[in-house]
Amino acid sequence: MPLLKVTIDNIEVEVEAGTTILNAARQIGGSVVPPAMCYYSKLEGSGGKCRTCLVKVAQGSAKDPRPMPKLVASCRTLVQDGMVVQNTTSPEVMEARGAITEFLLLNHPLDCPVCDQAGECHLQDLSYEHGLEETRTVEERRTFEPIDIGDKIKLHMTRCILCYRCVMVADQLTDQRVHGVLGRGDHCEISTHIVKAVDNDFSGNMIDVCPVGALTDQTFRFKSRVWFTKPFDAHRECSKCSGKTVLWMKGDEILRVTGRKDKYGELEEFICNSCRFEHKELNDWTVTGPRVIERHSVISQNHYETTAFSKLKKG
Amino acid sequence: MAKQILLKNIEVPGLAGFDVYRRLGGYSAVEKALKGYTPDQVTDEVKKSGLKGRGGAGFPAGMKWSFIDKKSDNPRYFVCNFDESEPGTFKDRHIGQLNPHQLIEGMILGSYALGANAAYIYIRGELFYVLNIIEKAINEAYKNGFLGENILGSGYSLNLYCHPGAGAYICGEETALLESLEGKRGNPRIKPPFPAIVGLYGCPTVVNNVETIAALPWIVNNGGEAYAAIGTGASTGTKLISACGHINKPGIYEIELGLPVEEFIYSDEYCGGIRNGNSLKAVVAGGSSVPILPADLILKTAKGEPRLMSYESLAEGGFQTGTMLGSGGFIVMDHTTCIVKNLLTFARFYRHESCGQCSPCREGTGWMEKILMRIEGGQGTMKDINLLTDIAKNIEGNTICPLGDAAAWPVASAIRHFREEFEEHVKLQKCPF
């Protein structure tokens, strides 16, 4: 198969047929990669929903150079040979991304100070990069009571951005899915049907795929801010999964166990609940060394001046 | 009297029954097509007719059919979109309730042209009584050999099913309809691929509106060219308009496309003028989602030419000074109407019906409704009016399906044409009506 040539923000890259714009951008890396709140490469059918990865297709292909009439979701649009894409170089895209960020934050409680996800939250990163400096809404926010789905997972529906990732994990990783999306529109909610516990060996991965603090680990709840813990790669013999994890430690204490995430926040491998929740002693694990967190996140940022959006505003 | 194609026999008692329909010449198009035409010839007639999709988007039906993937080994499906739920639109129900056999005949013709051996009528959940009528008609068609195996000895077989939705507006979006028909949550799919390639159960599928399908028997009987001779050339044939609001004679009218809007509103043959001799204030010409136009712009285009009931004339001037024919839900408002309150009603509808899948529509529709509620309730600010315009702009074009656009257009157009009225609400801190 010949490779397809695509230009994203004036950088050319050659990719295989069937690659999406987002994945082509990831092959280039750096600032041309659009943010993705709902797309997850390991989950089939994910993406297209949050609209944060919208980009402009300035030229459809070499054969048909017409631009696409609307911005397209880069995670679900396939590359054509000779396609020219604008991401951060298009003011229209940056404006739309700011708008989407505003929509995602509209009903979000902004309770980062008490949210376990803070510091590794994709919504926090997104609003840092693309959010407005002040809110334009005065309306009452949509609220839900937090609920326990099983004894290990807490669901804060108020923080949810309805990315559907956890539903897909449950659908594709486990049998007998017991939770999904109920209702419609801005009154949608992720829920178990008639308050049922989510109980299976891989349900904990729902926590890892959640881009925000809607699904959090009850065994880690309020124990520490993530930036005060130190991540280490570790592994153990496990009959259910690869046993390859990251231990989040404070001193000699393991506060939390998660899967290993790449720089886009996606799990390299899904891990089982036993590794995640039940092995919190250091002698359960072989620690191989410190984990480098590659993802560019709030905790590695200092101030607004460096963000793409404010640069663009200044021209 | 205008040419009657869809409503010609509608007042004949017992038309919903097979015998009366047959006696009036019904199913002759099926006989003609199955005995004398190849499937491609039927498609050609429809292409020649220039028939445009009557559901709202106005996409040429024949062209839509020609996109179907004929190389695929998978079965093909033909689906009728009977999820009519746009506020102001109630034309499809009329056909389904009073003339179901015309729809069934159209389904047979469409399925034959596309090579589908199974077809579905997806009907809105609230129209349960219509579902019963259609199911009865389907049974009669089976009994008389127009459905089932080897229809009329032609070797062509078709099974037709009527499936009720659960009453969601979003399931009128064709891919959400297909999801719902498959038994899933009615979320629109991300396109491409389009249904003509990957549709129902992953197979090539065409989805058409009830009115589009009901026009097929006449086109096959009389030829595509005869149909194309009606109308303006660019907009061919007749269109059902469901007229409601402050007019003397609300109801469903069949018009030849190209009828002047002024004649439609004021002539006794159609709406019969504005109630109580009031003056016309505004018209929503094609169902709640199309831009609202003030009286001067609906009667005449910005260039001063008379506005006609046709796809191209209503769209004249773009969204700045024009609108769309849409689904034909014609909502007339006289000078006693509060535009803000009307808009609030529309906004509430779209908030309620948004599927919640993509963020701009899910969050934006709710936000717009809350702001409009405040303005109408006397708590709005001047900033809110610009904010509304901004939100509408941010939703438009950024969503998975057209529901986002449908929610944004009424807001943007109402503020574009009636800004003073919004400002008055803010200044008075109450609704002036």
XYZ file of C-alpha atoms in Angstrom:
748
model
C 0.000 0.000 0.000
C 1.427 3.389 -0.924
C 1.600 5.908 1.900
C -0.664 8.943 1.905
C 0.807 12.388 2.213
C -0.929 14.812 4.532
C 0.064 18.272 5.674
C -0.954 19.391 9.148
C -0.122 22.940 10.209
C 2.416 23.114 7.359
C 4.196 19.944 8.483
C 4.120 17.066 6.034
C 3.774 13.469 7.156
C 3.251 10.171 5.354
C 0.763 7.754 6.849
C -0.950 4.503 5.953
C -4.388 4.514 4.382
C -7.113 4.334 7.006
C -5.312 6.660 9.433
C -7.363 9.429 10.989
C -6.218 13.037 10.964
C -5.725 12.859 14.732
C -3.457 9.839 14.522
C -1.528 11.408 11.645
C -1.016 14.445 13.881
C 0.140 12.171 16.690
C 2.763 10.786 14.349
C 4.098 14.316 14.001
C 3.651 15.000 17.718
C 3.978 18.252 19.620
C 1.580 21.152 19.384
C -0.071 20.076 16.129
C -1.864 17.260 17.992
C -5.470 18.277 18.645
C -6.742 17.588 22.159
C -9.086 14.607 22.475
C -11.524 14.244 25.328
C -13.588 11.318 24.083
C -11.451 9.499 21.496
C -9.518 6.553 22.908
C -7.466 4.517 20.483
C -8.032 1.279 22.406
C -11.799 1.580 22.409
C -13.668 0.727 19.254
C -16.143 3.341 18.074
C -14.923 6.026 20.457
C -14.573 9.627 19.397
C -16.557 12.223 17.519
C -18.574 13.309 20.522
C -16.708 15.977 22.469
C -15.751 18.044 19.389
C -12.545 19.374 20.979
C -10.453 17.860 18.194
C -12.221 19.784 15.417
C -9.847 20.863 12.669
C -10.154 22.649 9.360
C -9.564 20.705 6.177
C -8.297 23.389 3.812
C -7.804 20.930 0.968
C -9.711 17.652 0.798
C -7.190 15.696 -1.247
C -4.869 16.015 -4.209
C -7.630 14.723 -6.488
C -10.379 16.900 -5.058
C -8.745 19.984 -3.560
C -11.981 21.563 -2.367
C -11.961 22.432 1.327
C -14.464 20.656 3.573
C -17.396 22.965 4.296
C -17.398 22.520 8.062
C -14.777 21.834 10.689
C -14.361 18.079 11.077
C -13.692 15.840 14.046
C -10.075 14.845 13.421
C -10.449 11.639 15.454
C -13.034 10.255 13.054
C -12.013 11.732 9.704
C -9.726 9.651 7.550
C -6.729 11.130 5.809
C -6.746 11.427 2.017
C -3.657 11.729 -0.131
C -2.709 15.377 -0.470
C -4.981 16.560 2.316
C -4.097 19.868 3.937
C -5.219 20.296 7.525
C -5.082 23.336 9.753
C -5.146 22.944 13.485
C -3.428 25.614 15.572
C -2.750 27.677 12.458
C -6.456 28.283 11.896
C -8.088 31.052 13.967
C -11.452 29.456 13.159
C -10.373 26.175 14.771
C -8.977 27.883 17.837
C -12.175 29.859 18.234
C -14.301 26.725 17.942
C -12.081 24.932 20.457
C -12.528 27.796 22.884
C -16.278 27.539 22.344
C -16.293 23.785 22.949
C -14.265 24.254 26.117
C -16.829 26.768 27.295
C -19.624 24.296 26.597
C -17.841 21.492 28.449
C -17.318 23.736 31.470
C -20.840 25.125 31.401
C -22.275 22.593 33.819
C -18.987 21.476 35.312
C -18.800 22.221 39.044
C -15.170 23.482 38.885
C -14.557 21.730 42.182
C -10.916 20.986 41.342
C -9.787 21.801 44.905
C -11.671 18.758 46.199
C -11.436 16.554 43.116
C -9.043 13.605 43.082
C -8.512 13.986 39.350
C -7.031 17.468 39.643
C -3.516 17.566 38.248
C -4.130 14.790 35.767
C -7.466 15.986 34.460
C -7.839 16.484 30.739
C -10.599 19.027 31.192
C -8.316 21.044 33.430
C -5.633 20.941 30.752
C -8.113 21.890 28.073
C -9.466 24.865 29.966
C -5.926 25.926 30.797
C -5.087 25.997 27.104
C -8.341 27.130 25.561
C -10.654 28.386 28.257
C -11.903 31.918 28.647
C -10.515 33.959 31.507
C -13.947 34.417 32.992
C -17.202 32.567 32.752
C -20.079 33.974 30.744
C -22.755 31.941 32.428
C -24.836 32.982 35.395
C -27.241 30.056 35.169
C -27.603 27.407 37.802
C -25.513 24.365 36.999
C -26.860 20.900 36.499
C -26.160 18.844 39.616
C -26.357 15.232 40.703
C -25.639 13.526 43.995
C -22.456 11.442 43.903
C -23.142 7.730 44.018
C -21.137 4.610 44.760
C -21.097 2.125 41.958
C -19.722 -0.789 43.882
C -17.387 -0.298 46.840
C -14.383 0.676 44.723
C -15.686 3.304 42.312
C -17.300 6.650 43.025
C -19.378 8.395 40.372
C -19.617 12.184 40.407
C -22.013 12.762 37.556
C -21.733 16.547 37.980
C -18.172 16.346 36.644
C -18.955 14.063 33.713
C -18.545 15.319 30.150
C -20.360 12.318 28.630
C -17.438 11.049 26.584
C -18.928 7.503 26.640
C -15.467 5.993 27.230
C -16.453 4.157 30.410
C -19.528 2.762 28.683
C -17.297 1.443 25.911
C -14.878 -0.091 28.413
C -17.784 -1.875 30.023
C -19.087 -2.939 26.631
C -15.833 -4.082 25.131
C -13.801 -5.272 28.096
C -16.325 -6.994 30.280
C -19.387 -9.065 29.734
C -22.763 -8.143 31.112
C -22.534 -4.391 31.053
C -24.720 -2.927 33.769
C -24.202 0.764 33.213
C -24.818 3.159 30.386
C -26.242 6.534 29.497
C -29.716 7.326 30.720
C -31.809 10.268 29.621
C -31.219 12.767 26.890
C -29.566 16.111 26.240
C -28.112 18.062 29.134
C -30.078 15.900 31.528
C -28.212 12.763 30.375
C -26.429 10.768 33.004
C -24.040 7.883 33.213
C -25.646 5.439 35.554
C -26.144 1.887 36.546
C -29.657 0.777 35.967
C -31.607 0.962 39.254
C -28.545 1.516 41.459
C -26.651 -1.638 40.745
C -23.013 -2.180 41.595
C -20.566 -2.423 38.724
C -18.890 -5.645 39.680
C -16.452 -7.412 37.420
C -12.709 -7.961 37.198
C -11.965 -5.107 34.814
C -14.424 -2.427 35.929
C -11.612 -0.365 37.470
C -10.460 0.631 33.996
C -13.484 2.912 33.858
C -11.571 5.118 36.267
C -8.484 5.245 34.086
C -10.323 6.068 30.869
C -12.399 8.835 32.458
C -10.884 12.112 31.231
C -12.314 14.026 34.201
C -13.050 13.334 37.846
C -16.419 11.723 37.271
C -15.184 8.229 38.078
C -12.646 8.057 40.854
C -10.943 5.348 42.889
C -12.562 5.011 46.314
C -9.413 3.427 47.766
C -7.495 6.614 46.888
C -10.257 9.067 47.696
C -8.972 12.213 49.439
C -5.683 10.494 50.351
C -3.428 12.945 48.528
C -3.174 15.387 45.652
C -1.686 13.515 42.723
C 1.278 15.848 42.425
C 2.405 14.921 45.945
C 2.664 11.251 44.993
C 5.541 9.718 43.072
C 4.843 7.289 40.239
C 6.868 4.091 39.803
C 6.662 1.401 37.168
C 6.010 -1.940 38.781
C 4.768 -5.410 37.898
C 3.610 -8.617 39.493
C 2.551 -12.072 38.420
C -1.131 -11.896 37.629
C -3.370 -14.552 36.156
C -5.910 -12.054 34.830
C -3.875 -9.257 33.273
C -0.302 -8.367 32.372
C 0.318 -7.154 35.926
C 2.171 -4.115 34.560
C 1.099 -1.037 36.504
C 2.133 2.296 37.929
C 2.335 2.657 41.713
C 1.648 6.130 43.072
C 3.652 6.336 46.280
C 4.131 8.651 49.201
C 7.234 7.521 51.041
C 6.966 3.756 51.268
C 3.204 3.760 51.090
C 1.338 2.805 47.923
C -1.620 5.178 47.756
C -2.941 4.165 44.373
C -2.355 1.709 41.545
C -3.230 2.580 37.953
C -2.513 1.296 34.485
C 0.376 2.735 32.490
C -0.670 5.728 30.415
C 1.027 7.176 27.357
C 1.514 10.866 26.676
C -2.047 11.180 25.435
C -3.372 9.800 28.686
C -4.339 6.481 27.133
C -3.692 3.189 28.876
C -1.019 1.002 27.333
C -2.777 -2.035 28.744
C -5.933 -2.525 30.732
C -5.331 -3.963 34.200
C -7.515 -6.065 36.472
C -9.239 -4.958 39.643
C -7.153 -7.262 41.783
C -3.915 -5.483 40.775
C -5.586 -2.103 41.043
C -7.429 -2.310 44.315
C -6.119 -5.252 46.318
C -2.342 -5.072 46.177
C -1.217 -2.037 48.090
C 1.765 -3.584 49.883
C 5.236 -2.905 48.537
C 6.220 -6.591 48.723
C 3.367 -7.450 46.333
C 5.309 -5.735 43.565
C 8.603 -5.679 41.704
C 9.389 -2.000 41.267
C 11.448 -1.351 38.147
C 12.022 2.380 38.400
C 10.474 5.839 38.323
C 7.688 6.455 35.849
C 8.221 9.386 33.510
C 4.959 11.184 32.926
C 5.274 12.504 29.411
C 1.919 14.129 29.195
C 1.994 17.882 29.100
C -0.331 18.773 31.899
C -1.444 21.438 34.311
C 1.168 20.346 36.786
C 3.914 20.985 34.267
C 2.591 24.397 33.242
C 3.329 27.671 34.924
C 1.296 30.462 33.500
C -1.198 31.401 30.842
C 1.306 33.277 28.655
C 2.649 30.098 27.105
C -0.660 28.688 25.967
C -1.473 28.325 22.319
C -4.680 30.289 22.614
C -3.184 33.430 24.122
C -0.350 33.336 21.608
C -2.870 33.268 18.839
C -4.841 36.124 20.356
C -1.732 38.268 20.404
C -1.046 37.270 16.815
C -57.407 24.604 -8.064
C -53.856 23.406 -7.905
C -52.709 20.047 -9.155
C -53.501 17.343 -6.604
C -51.142 14.422 -6.402
C -50.941 13.452 -2.771
C -54.316 14.605 -1.531
C -56.402 13.924 -4.649
C -58.689 11.311 -3.096
C -58.028 12.113 0.525
C -61.634 12.945 1.304
C -63.071 9.741 -0.149
C -64.592 7.761 2.727
C -62.824 4.483 3.445
C -59.683 5.407 1.491
C -57.565 3.779 4.196
C -59.057 0.437 3.215
C -57.566 -1.618 0.391
C -60.748 -1.953 -1.680
C -61.476 1.756 -2.002
C -57.828 2.590 -2.708
C -57.644 -0.119 -5.372
C -60.923 0.957 -6.977
C -59.512 4.487 -7.364
C -56.568 3.147 -9.337
C -54.302 2.252 -6.446
C -51.417 -0.195 -6.894
C -51.479 0.348 -10.653
C -47.998 1.841 -10.394
C -46.753 -1.366 -8.760
C -48.284 -3.401 -11.576
C -46.745 -1.104 -14.153
C -43.294 -1.112 -12.593
C -43.022 -4.787 -11.716
C -44.254 -5.925 -15.123
C -42.741 -3.305 -17.394
C -39.771 -1.579 -15.734
C -36.372 -2.675 -14.567
C -35.345 -1.291 -11.163
C -32.986 1.153 -12.864
C -35.798 2.442 -15.049
C -37.811 3.281 -11.939
C -34.800 5.133 -10.534
C -34.444 6.995 -13.826
C -38.055 8.151 -13.704
C -37.510 9.464 -10.191
C -34.341 11.231 -11.302
C -36.199 12.782 -14.215
C -38.985 13.934 -11.922
C -36.571 16.149 -9.979
C -38.324 15.055 -6.764
C -36.527 16.488 -3.758
C -36.575 14.971 -0.282
C -39.611 16.311 1.525
C -38.311 15.760 5.049
C -36.594 19.100 5.247
C -33.153 18.942 3.684
C -34.474 18.914 0.099
C -31.856 16.527 -1.270
C -32.792 15.114 -4.705
C -34.336 11.688 -4.080
C -33.150 10.068 -7.300
C -29.579 11.103 -6.590
C -29.799 9.712 -3.069
C -30.920 6.376 -4.518
C -28.055 6.321 -6.987
C -25.527 6.480 -4.129
C -26.582 3.073 -2.830
C -23.742 0.580 -2.843
C -24.722 -1.989 -5.463
C -21.387 -3.785 -5.385
C -21.843 -4.898 -1.801
C -22.954 -8.491 -1.255
C -25.027 -7.404 1.723
C -28.790 -7.078 1.484
C -30.143 -3.586 0.891
C -32.842 -1.863 2.882
C -35.371 0.834 2.149
C -36.596 2.790 5.157
C -39.408 5.284 5.476
C -38.819 8.097 7.925
C -42.183 8.614 9.610
C -40.713 10.190 12.742
C -42.435 13.459 11.994
C -42.005 15.581 15.118
C -40.801 19.025 14.077
C -43.015 21.638 15.731
C -45.357 22.994 13.086
C -45.088 19.980 10.795
C -47.999 17.566 10.610
C -48.277 16.560 6.969
C -46.954 12.979 7.073
C -49.446 11.986 9.729
C -52.213 13.064 7.346
C -51.014 10.641 4.667
C -50.420 7.800 7.097
C -53.766 8.204 8.743
C -55.980 8.696 5.705
C -54.104 7.145 2.812
C -51.738 4.460 4.131
C -51.876 2.393 0.944
C -50.341 5.221 -1.065
C -47.363 5.086 1.299
C -47.179 1.307 1.035
C -47.342 1.488 -2.743
C -44.493 3.993 -2.693
C -42.519 1.688 -0.392
C -42.906 -1.179 -2.851
C -41.745 0.997 -5.748
C -38.755 2.372 -3.867
C -37.732 -1.042 -2.577
C -38.019 -2.493 -6.085
C -35.882 0.287 -7.547
C -33.211 -0.193 -4.896
C -33.333 -3.972 -4.921
C -34.382 -4.206 -1.293
C -36.296 -7.253 -0.097
C -37.031 -5.845 3.317
C -38.327 -2.388 4.068
C -39.259 -0.570 7.234
C -41.599 2.241 8.123
C -40.187 3.868 11.258
C -43.085 5.681 12.843
C -43.010 8.194 15.668
C -44.076 6.671 18.998
C -46.767 9.250 19.691
C -48.568 8.268 16.480
C -49.640 4.927 17.842
C -53.093 5.177 16.325
C -51.529 5.726 12.905
C -49.334 2.679 13.456
C -52.497 0.602 13.836
C -53.920 1.978 10.606
C -50.706 1.283 8.708
C -50.356 -2.229 10.112
C -53.895 -2.996 9.035
C -53.123 -1.686 5.560
C -49.917 -3.726 5.377
C -51.875 -6.866 6.242
C -54.367 -6.086 3.487
C -51.542 -5.577 0.996
C -50.092 -8.967 1.966
C -53.487 -10.609 1.576
C -53.911 -9.159 -1.881
C -50.510 -10.220 -3.078
C -48.800 -6.823 -3.202
C -46.388 -7.737 -0.429
C -44.673 -10.989 0.413
C -43.099 -13.601 -1.844
C -43.154 -13.261 -5.626
C -45.326 -10.148 -5.934
C -47.724 -10.376 -8.910
C -45.693 -13.284 -10.260
C -42.782 -10.977 -11.032
C -40.280 -12.934 -8.962
C -39.721 -9.886 -6.764
C -40.330 -10.348 -3.023
C -40.708 -7.718 -0.360
C -41.443 -7.807 3.341
C -42.609 -4.556 4.871
C -42.527 -3.845 8.592
C -43.847 -0.933 10.592
C -41.744 -0.111 13.643
C -42.729 2.441 16.292
C -40.114 4.668 17.895
C -40.465 5.841 21.470
C -41.182 9.442 20.634
C -37.796 11.073 20.196
C -37.376 13.923 17.720
C -33.725 12.977 17.231
C -34.766 9.641 15.720
C -35.942 11.611 12.695
C -32.255 12.152 11.897
C -31.642 9.280 9.510
C -28.692 7.657 11.249
C -30.280 7.991 14.697
C -33.361 6.408 13.153
C -31.275 3.463 11.966
C -29.689 3.062 15.416
C -33.135 3.089 16.984
C -34.439 0.635 14.419
C -31.558 -1.679 15.335
C -32.752 -1.521 18.927
C -30.090 0.825 20.235
C -30.110 4.238 21.816
C -31.105 6.776 19.160
C -27.807 8.631 18.871
C -26.893 9.936 15.407
C -23.914 8.252 13.819
C -20.815 10.066 12.752
C -20.744 10.506 8.981
C -19.167 9.441 6.709
C -19.903 6.596 6.050
C -23.372 7.529 4.861
C -26.298 5.077 5.081
C -26.155 4.392 1.341
C -22.877 2.554 2.066
C -23.212 1.537 5.743
C -26.799 1.800 6.896
C -29.189 -0.487 8.708
C -27.331 -3.469 10.266
C -24.247 -2.246 8.388
C -25.914 -2.766 4.998
C -26.595 -0.264 2.195
C -29.759 1.651 3.060
C -31.833 4.522 1.745
C -34.012 6.546 4.101
C -36.762 8.727 2.612
C -39.521 10.850 4.048
C -43.179 9.754 3.940
C -44.215 12.493 1.535
C -41.328 11.710 -0.822
C -42.344 8.054 -0.924
C -46.032 8.837 -1.326
C -45.254 10.800 -4.496
C -43.648 7.763 -6.162
C -46.830 6.028 -7.409
C -47.876 9.133 -9.337
C -44.393 9.542 -10.805
C -44.327 5.931 -12.011
C -47.867 6.179 -13.404
C -47.434 9.475 -15.182
C -43.714 9.584 -15.828
C -40.966 11.675 -14.314
C -41.256 14.336 -16.978
C -44.911 14.999 -16.172
C -43.940 15.517 -12.535
C -41.073 17.798 -13.481
C -43.494 19.889 -15.566
C -45.263 20.909 -12.357
C -43.571 23.608 -10.309
C -40.811 26.054 -11.105
C -38.283 23.870 -12.863
C -35.812 23.918 -9.983
C -38.498 22.911 -7.480
C -40.664 20.290 -9.128
C -43.990 18.800 -8.211
C -46.324 19.517 -5.370
C -45.636 19.928 -1.682
C -47.761 19.451 1.375
C -47.772 22.484 3.604
C -49.077 22.171 7.139
C -50.212 25.670 7.947
C -50.861 26.711 11.519
C -50.841 29.739 13.743
C -52.863 32.912 13.452
C -54.598 32.224 10.178
C -58.253 31.801 9.414
C -57.941 28.331 7.923
C -55.180 26.245 9.471
C -54.744 22.863 7.850
C -52.843 20.793 5.352
C -52.666 22.099 1.809
C -51.130 20.639 -1.278
C -49.549 23.380 -3.351
C -47.729 23.443 -6.630
C -44.215 24.597 -5.832
C -43.817 28.182 -6.969
C -47.053 29.497 -5.484
C -46.545 33.075 -4.222
C -46.356 33.195 -0.426
C -48.757 36.120 -0.386
C -51.376 34.091 -2.236
C -50.858 31.162 0.102
C -51.448 33.268 3.201
C -54.258 35.491 1.976
C -56.255 33.560 -0.612
C -59.400 31.767 0.492
C -58.261 28.610 -1.239
C -55.450 28.302 1.310
C -54.924 30.015 4.665
C -57.644 32.608 4.163
C -55.779 35.533 5.692
C -54.816 36.481 9.227
C -57.332 35.947 12.023
C -59.519 38.860 13.123
C -58.102 41.009 10.334
C -54.851 41.350 12.318
C -51.606 42.261 10.628
C -48.961 39.695 9.750
C -45.866 39.905 11.930
C -43.670 36.941 11.098
C -43.615 33.524 9.484
C -41.608 30.400 10.167
C -41.833 28.870 6.736
C -40.582 25.318 7.055
C -40.895 23.888 10.534
C -39.482 25.308 13.754
C -35.834 24.900 12.805
C -35.729 27.235 9.808
C -34.996 30.943 10.252
C -37.993 33.109 11.103
C -38.756 35.947 8.681
C -40.596 39.209 9.344
C -43.666 40.033 7.229
C -41.875 42.191 4.664
C -39.186 39.593 3.970
C -41.535 36.623 3.736
C -43.809 38.331 1.210
C -41.000 39.848 -0.840
C -37.320 39.018 -1.168
C -34.697 41.616 -0.263
C -34.551 42.444 -3.968
C -38.248 43.309 -3.925
C -39.404 40.305 -5.958
C -42.420 38.379 -4.728
C -41.372 35.434 -2.563
C -42.583 32.056 -3.841
C -43.218 28.776 -2.052
C -40.261 26.950 -3.570
C -36.891 25.679 -2.396
C -34.925 28.352 -4.229
C -37.161 31.374 -3.679
C -37.484 30.875 0.074
C -33.717 30.461 0.290
C -33.116 33.623 -1.744
C -30.843 35.968 0.179
C -29.254 33.228 2.299
C -29.866 33.340 6.009
C -29.441 37.107 6.120
C -32.757 37.815 4.437
C -34.044 34.369 3.458
C -35.051 31.079 5.023
C -35.778 27.505 3.861
C -38.757 25.514 2.647
C -37.744 22.817 5.121
C -40.428 20.291 5.911
C -43.306 22.588 5.033
C -44.433 23.441 8.552
C -45.774 26.934 7.932
C -46.239 28.843 11.190
C -47.886 32.248 10.889
C -47.758 34.845 13.652
C -49.807 38.025 13.870
C -48.883 41.259 15.636
C -49.989 39.983 19.044
C -47.181 37.416 19.134
C -44.165 37.802 21.386
C -41.173 36.651 19.361
C -39.125 36.021 22.501
C -41.774 33.803 24.013
C -42.147 31.923 20.762
C -38.395 31.451 20.585
C -38.345 30.223 24.163
C -40.865 27.547 23.219
C -38.657 26.419 20.340
C -35.513 26.518 22.489
C -37.197 24.434 25.177
C -38.122 21.871 22.556
C -34.567 21.551 21.248
C -33.127 21.352 24.730
C -35.524 18.563 25.548
C -34.841 16.700 22.314
C -31.051 17.031 22.077
C -29.607 13.539 22.348
C -26.721 14.718 24.503
C -24.054 12.970 22.515
C -21.934 15.926 21.417
C -21.083 18.802 23.693
C -22.072 21.939 21.726
C -25.663 20.811 21.265
C -26.054 19.175 24.674
C -24.817 22.154 26.644
C -25.678 24.940 24.215
C -29.371 24.152 23.839
C -29.868 24.171 27.602
C -27.924 27.382 27.978
C -29.963 29.179 25.331
C -33.194 28.090 26.945
C -32.125 29.364 30.359
C -31.102 32.749 28.969
C -34.350 33.104 27.014
C -36.297 32.179 30.112
C -34.613 35.042 31.941
C -35.202 37.554 29.141
C -38.849 36.590 28.809
C -39.219 36.672 32.594
C -37.839 40.201 32.766
C -34.417 39.352 34.174
C -32.376 39.635 31.013
C -29.537 42.028 30.281
C -28.346 43.578 27.021
C -25.269 41.344 27.264
C -27.518 38.282 27.157
C -28.729 39.148 23.661
C -25.209 39.134 22.237
C -24.386 36.062 24.258
C -27.308 34.230 22.637
C -26.035 35.141 19.177
C -22.593 33.929 20.189
C -23.850 30.605 21.545
C -25.894 29.999 18.404
C -22.810 30.694 16.301
C -20.705 28.346 18.413
C -23.174 25.481 18.056
C -23.796 25.890 14.344
C -21.724 23.594 12.188
C -19.812 22.121 15.124
C -22.159 19.253 15.939
C -22.479 15.640 14.794
C -25.954 16.030 13.297
C -28.168 18.906 12.140
C -30.115 19.138 15.415
C -27.520 21.611 16.650
C -28.058 23.797 13.588
C -31.805 23.426 13.962
C -31.561 24.752 17.503
C -29.215 27.584 16.572
C -30.934 28.964 13.469
C -34.197 30.096 15.104
C -32.258 31.930 17.820
C -29.875 33.631 15.411
C -32.657 34.647 13.025
C -35.041 35.922 15.699
C -32.330 38.203 17.053
C -31.287 39.227 13.540
C -34.776 40.372 12.583
C -36.400 41.271 15.905
C -33.552 42.590 18.032
C -35.604 45.587 19.237
C -38.110 43.243 20.762
C -35.428 41.521 22.822
C -34.073 44.907 23.872
C -37.546 46.024 24.878
C -37.879 43.001 27.142
C -34.623 43.982 28.822
C -35.471 47.691 29.126
C -38.956 47.109 30.530
C -37.754 44.164 32.620
C -40.884 42.341 31.541
C -42.607 40.975 28.492
C -44.386 43.819 26.672
C -47.074 41.478 25.342
